[in-house]
Every structure is written in structure tokens, then in C-alpha cells.
PDB file of C-alpha atoms in Angstrom:
ATOM      1  CA  UNK A 214      62.963  52.672  10.358  1.00 52.00           C
ATOM      2  CA  UNK A 215      61.622  50.584   7.531  1.00 56.00           C
ATOM      3  CA  UNK A 216      60.389  47.043   7.809  1.00 62.00           C
ATOM      4  CA  UNK A 217      61.556  44.564   5.204  1.00 71.00           C
ATOM      5  CA  UNK A 218      59.337  41.682   6.304  1.00 76.00           C
ATOM      6  CA  UNK A 219      57.807  39.779   3.390  1.00 76.00           C
ATOM      7  CA  UNK A 220      54.111  40.203   2.821  1.00 78.00           C
ATOM      8  CA  UNK A 221      52.161  36.949   2.836  1.00 79.00           C
ATOM      9  CA  UNK A 222      51.125  35.699  -0.586  1.00 79.00           C
ATOM     10  CA  UNK A 223      47.494  35.952  -1.445  1.00 80.00           C
ATOM     11  CA  UNK A 224      46.042  32.818  -3.050  1.00 75.00           C
ATOM     12  CA  UNK A 225      43.254  33.296  -5.553  1.00 75.00           C
ATOM     13  CA  UNK A 226      41.588  30.038  -6.594  1.00 70.00           C
ATOM     14  CA  UNK A 227      41.320  29.541 -10.340  1.00 76.00           C
ATOM     15  CA  UNK A 228      37.903  27.892 -10.096  1.00 73.00           C
ATOM     16  CA  UNK A 229      35.511  27.133  -7.272  1.00 66.00           C
ATOM     17  CA  UNK A 230      35.865  23.771  -5.602  1.00 59.00           C
ATOM     18  CA  UNK A 231      32.853  21.668  -6.630  1.00 61.00           C
ATOM     19  CA  UNK A 232      30.601  20.470  -3.844  1.00 64.00           C
ATOM     20  CA  UNK A 233      27.978  17.748  -3.831  1.00 62.00           C
ATOM     21  CA  UNK A 234      24.526  19.068  -4.619  1.00 75.00           C
ATOM     22  CA  UNK A 235      21.892  18.073  -2.098  1.00 84.00           C
ATOM     23  CA  UNK A 236      18.951  16.273  -3.704  1.00 89.00           C
ATOM     24  CA  UNK A 237      15.522  17.834  -3.315  1.00 93.00           C
ATOM     25  CA  UNK A 238      13.245  16.081  -0.825  1.00 94.00           C
ATOM     26  CA  UNK A 239      10.290  16.059  -3.231  1.00 95.00           C
ATOM     27  CA  UNK A 240      12.393  14.376  -5.938  1.00 96.00           C
ATOM     28  CA  UNK A 241      13.644  11.676  -3.597  1.00 96.00           C
ATOM     29  CA  UNK A 242      10.224  10.950  -2.078  1.00 97.00           C
ATOM     30  CA  UNK A 243       8.668  10.882  -5.541  1.00 97.00           C
ATOM     31  CA  UNK A 244      11.285   8.421  -6.768  1.00 97.00           C
ATOM     32  CA  UNK A 245      10.664   6.171  -3.750  1.00 97.00           C
ATOM     33  CA  UNK A 246       6.881   6.263  -4.271  1.00 98.00           C
ATOM     34  CA  UNK A 247       7.225   5.433  -7.952  1.00 97.00           C
ATOM     35  CA  UNK A 248       9.771   2.679  -7.344  1.00 97.00           C
ATOM     36  CA  UNK A 249       7.544   1.051  -4.712  1.00 97.00           C
ATOM     37  CA  UNK A 250       4.442   1.318  -6.912  1.00 97.00           C
ATOM     38  CA  UNK A 251       6.205  -0.210  -9.892  1.00 97.00           C
ATOM     39  CA  UNK A 252       7.746  -2.962  -7.772  1.00 97.00           C
ATOM     40  CA  UNK A 253       4.192  -3.927  -6.802  1.00 97.00           C
ATOM     41  CA  UNK A 254       3.122  -3.730 -10.469  1.00 97.00           C
ATOM     42  CA  UNK A 255       0.349  -1.309  -9.591  1.00 98.00           C
ATOM     43  CA  UNK A 256      -1.073   1.509 -11.655  1.00 97.00           C
ATOM     44  CA  UNK A 257      -1.207   5.171 -10.740  1.00 97.00           C
ATOM     45  CA  UNK A 258      -5.007   4.907 -10.681  1.00 98.00           C
ATOM     46  CA  UNK A 259      -4.979   1.950  -8.314  1.00 97.00           C
ATOM     47  CA  UNK A 260      -2.645   3.606  -5.793  1.00 98.00           C
ATOM     48  CA  UNK A 261      -4.306   7.023  -6.116  1.00 98.00           C
ATOM     49  CA  UNK A 262      -7.739   5.477  -5.462  1.00 98.00           C
ATOM     50  CA  UNK A 263      -6.415   3.557  -2.444  1.00 98.00           C
ATOM     51  CA  UNK A 264      -4.773   6.743  -1.086  1.00 98.00           C
ATOM     52  CA  UNK A 265      -7.869   8.845  -1.882  1.00 98.00           C
ATOM     53  CA  UNK A 266      -5.872  11.371  -3.889  1.00 97.00           C
ATOM     54  CA  UNK A 267      -6.245  12.248  -7.543  1.00 97.00           C
ATOM     55  CA  UNK A 268      -4.251  10.338 -10.122  1.00 97.00           C
ATOM     56  CA  UNK A 269      -2.732  13.524 -11.656  1.00 97.00           C
ATOM     57  CA  UNK A 270      -1.634  14.656  -8.178  1.00 98.00           C
ATOM     58  CA  UNK A 271       0.030  11.305  -7.434  1.00 98.00           C
ATOM     59  CA  UNK A 272       1.757  11.506 -10.808  1.00 97.00           C
ATOM     60  CA  UNK A 273       3.079  14.962  -9.966  1.00 97.00           C
ATOM     61  CA  UNK A 274       4.284  13.716  -6.566  1.00 97.00           C
ATOM     62  CA  UNK A 275       6.156  10.844  -8.223  1.00 97.00           C
ATOM     63  CA  UNK A 276       7.803  13.236 -10.675  1.00 97.00           C
ATOM     64  CA  UNK A 277       8.869  15.606  -7.904  1.00 95.00           C
ATOM     65  CA  UNK A 278       6.656  18.409  -9.201  1.00 96.00           C
ATOM     66  CA  UNK A 279       4.639  18.804  -5.999  1.00 95.00           C
ATOM     67  CA  UNK A 280       5.604  19.013  -2.336  1.00 94.00           C
ATOM     68  CA  UNK A 281       3.156  16.795  -0.430  1.00 95.00           C
ATOM     69  CA  UNK A 282       1.836  17.313   3.077  1.00 95.00           C
ATOM     70  CA  UNK A 283       2.572  14.699   5.713  1.00 95.00           C
ATOM     71  CA  UNK A 284      -1.068  13.551   5.505  1.00 97.00           C
ATOM     72  CA  UNK A 285      -0.823  12.933   1.760  1.00 97.00           C
ATOM     73  CA  UNK A 286       2.524  11.168   2.133  1.00 97.00           C
ATOM     74  CA  UNK A 287       1.084   8.938   4.856  1.00 97.00           C
ATOM     75  CA  UNK A 288      -1.931   8.107   2.676  1.00 98.00           C
ATOM     76  CA  UNK A 289       0.267   7.277  -0.323  1.00 97.00           C
ATOM     77  CA  UNK A 290       2.544   5.159   1.851  1.00 97.00           C
ATOM     78  CA  UNK A 291      -0.430   3.278   3.346  1.00 97.00           C
ATOM     79  CA  UNK A 292      -1.814   2.663  -0.138  1.00 98.00           C
ATOM     80  CA  UNK A 293       1.491   0.963  -0.942  1.00 97.00           C
ATOM     81  CA  UNK A 294       1.442  -1.093   2.253  1.00 97.00           C
ATOM     82  CA  UNK A 295       4.074   1.065   3.941  1.00 97.00           C
ATOM     83  CA  UNK A 296       4.012   3.172   7.042  1.00 96.00           C
ATOM     84  CA  UNK A 297       5.083   6.788   6.919  1.00 95.00           C
ATOM     85  CA  UNK A 298       8.249   5.807   8.817  1.00 96.00           C
ATOM     86  CA  UNK A 299       9.024   3.222   6.107  1.00 96.00           C
ATOM     87  CA  UNK A 300       8.657   5.825   3.375  1.00 96.00           C
ATOM     88  CA  UNK A 301      10.876   8.265   5.267  1.00 95.00           C
ATOM     89  CA  UNK A 302      13.498   5.575   5.922  1.00 96.00           C
ATOM     90  CA  UNK A 303      13.608   4.641   2.228  1.00 96.00           C
ATOM     91  CA  UNK A 304      13.911   8.317   1.267  1.00 96.00           C
ATOM     92  CA  UNK A 305      16.634   8.807   3.881  1.00 95.00           C
ATOM     93  CA  UNK A 306      18.647   5.906   2.464  1.00 94.00           C
ATOM     94  CA  UNK A 307      18.249   7.287  -1.033  1.00 94.00           C
ATOM     95  CA  UNK A 308      19.424  10.754   0.054  1.00 92.00           C
ATOM     96  CA  UNK A 309      22.511   9.233   1.657  1.00 90.00           C
ATOM     97  CA  UNK A 310      23.236   7.229  -1.490  1.00 90.00           C
ATOM     98  CA  UNK A 311      22.747  10.216  -3.798  1.00 88.00           C
ATOM     99  CA  UNK A 312      24.765  12.558  -1.578  1.00 86.00           C
ATOM    100  CA  UNK A 313      27.638  10.076  -1.351  1.00 82.00           C
ATOM    101  CA  UNK A 314      27.575   9.582  -5.126  1.00 74.00           C
ATOM    102  CA  UNK A 315      27.498  13.358  -5.620  1.00 68.00           C
ATOM    103  CA  UNK A 316      30.437  13.831  -3.270  1.00 68.00           C
ATOM    104  CA  UNK A 317      32.464  11.243  -5.189  1.00 68.00           C
ATOM    105  CA  UNK A 318      31.621  12.986  -8.464  1.00 61.00           C
ATOM    106  CA  UNK A 319      32.455  16.418  -7.055  1.00 56.00           C
ATOM    107  CA  UNK A 320      35.802  15.345  -5.674  1.00 57.00           C
ATOM    108  CA  UNK A 321      36.651  13.664  -8.970  1.00 58.00           C
ATOM    109  CA  UNK A 322      36.457  17.097 -10.575  1.00 52.00           C
ATOM    110  CA  UNK A 323      33.288  16.595 -12.586  1.00 45.00           C
ATOM    111  CA  UNK A 324      31.882  20.095 -12.622  1.00 45.00           C
ATOM    112  CA  UNK A 325      29.224  19.404 -15.256  1.00 43.00           C
ATOM    113  CA  UNK A 326      25.678  19.660 -13.907  1.00 42.00           C
ATOM    114  CA  UNK A 327      23.728  16.433 -13.525  1.00 45.00           C
ATOM    115  CA  UNK A 328      20.901  16.080 -16.018  1.00 43.00           C
ATOM    116  CA  UNK A 329      17.549  14.966 -14.602  1.00 49.00           C
ATOM    117  CA  UNK A 330      16.897  11.387 -15.630  1.00 46.00           C
ATOM    118  CA  UNK A 331      13.667  10.304 -17.231  1.00 50.00           C
ATOM    119  CA  UNK A 332      11.574   8.083 -15.000  1.00 53.00           C
ATOM    120  CA  UNK A 333      12.613   4.998 -16.985  1.00 49.00           C
ATOM    121  CA  UNK A 334      16.306   5.848 -16.715  1.00 49.00           C
ATOM    122  CA  UNK A 335      15.999   6.512 -12.991  1.00 54.00           C
ATOM    123  CA  UNK A 336      14.180   3.235 -12.407  1.00 55.00           C
ATOM    124  CA  UNK A 337      16.786   1.309 -14.382  1.00 48.00           C
ATOM    125  CA  UNK A 338      19.576   2.964 -12.387  1.00 52.00           C
ATOM    126  CA  UNK A 339      17.836   2.137  -9.110  1.00 55.00           C
ATOM    127  CA  UNK A 340      17.377  -1.496 -10.172  1.00 52.00           C
ATOM    128  CA  UNK A 341      21.064  -1.729 -11.030  1.00 47.00           C
ATOM    129  CA  UNK A 342      22.094  -0.147  -7.733  1.00 56.00           C
ATOM    130  CA  UNK A 343      19.951  -2.553  -5.682  1.00 57.00           C
TER     131      UNK A 343
END
């Protein structure tokens, strides 16, 4: 007895479905720190001195090059007149915004990788989005 039932078709996707890329925490926190510092028209030296961290280290935090401890983040936030919870809330909002924007881009079929913006480009984009 032979069975003549059709075999189910196998679907092979032509290309992977793009997904939104999650932003890195250190990039988002750095962007928030820089945006807040610039909004207050303060220098790296001024904020670093107030936070009792080195100016090069604060610069690296703002550029997303270093992952800061909670103590350093709290000190940097305090130096900017923010609480740690304020800094985290601002970063959280930014992550939501970036993730939503990434999801819209991914579903639109844009598979090209996002280039990292210079600090001036990122600040201009944030000002426009606000």
C-alpha cells in the first residue's frame, strides 16, 4: 500500500527578517549625560570636578567608551543637579525612543546598519526630537 499524500512545502526565507537593534546602555547614558551638561552650558572640567572624577573619564563616559559604576553615575548625575533615578528615567525614555525608531526602520525594510553619529549630529537630532 502506497501513500499518495502530498508532502508539506518547505519555506526557505530569502533573507533574514530585520529586527530592531537594542541600543547599548553605556551609549544611551553617555548621550543623556552629555545632553544634560550641554543644556546647562557647563564644561567637562566643571562637571568632572563637581563629580570628583577625571575629565578624560567623564569624556569617555559621555562618548559611550566606558561602562560606569552606579557610584560614578550617581556622582555625575548629582554634579548635574539630577538624582540617579532622574538619570535612569531619562536613559529609559531614550532607550524606548531609540528602540521604537529602530523597530520602525527594521519593519520598513532598511537593512543597512546605522552609522554612529558624531556628538554634534546626535545633539542636533536630540534637539530636533524634543
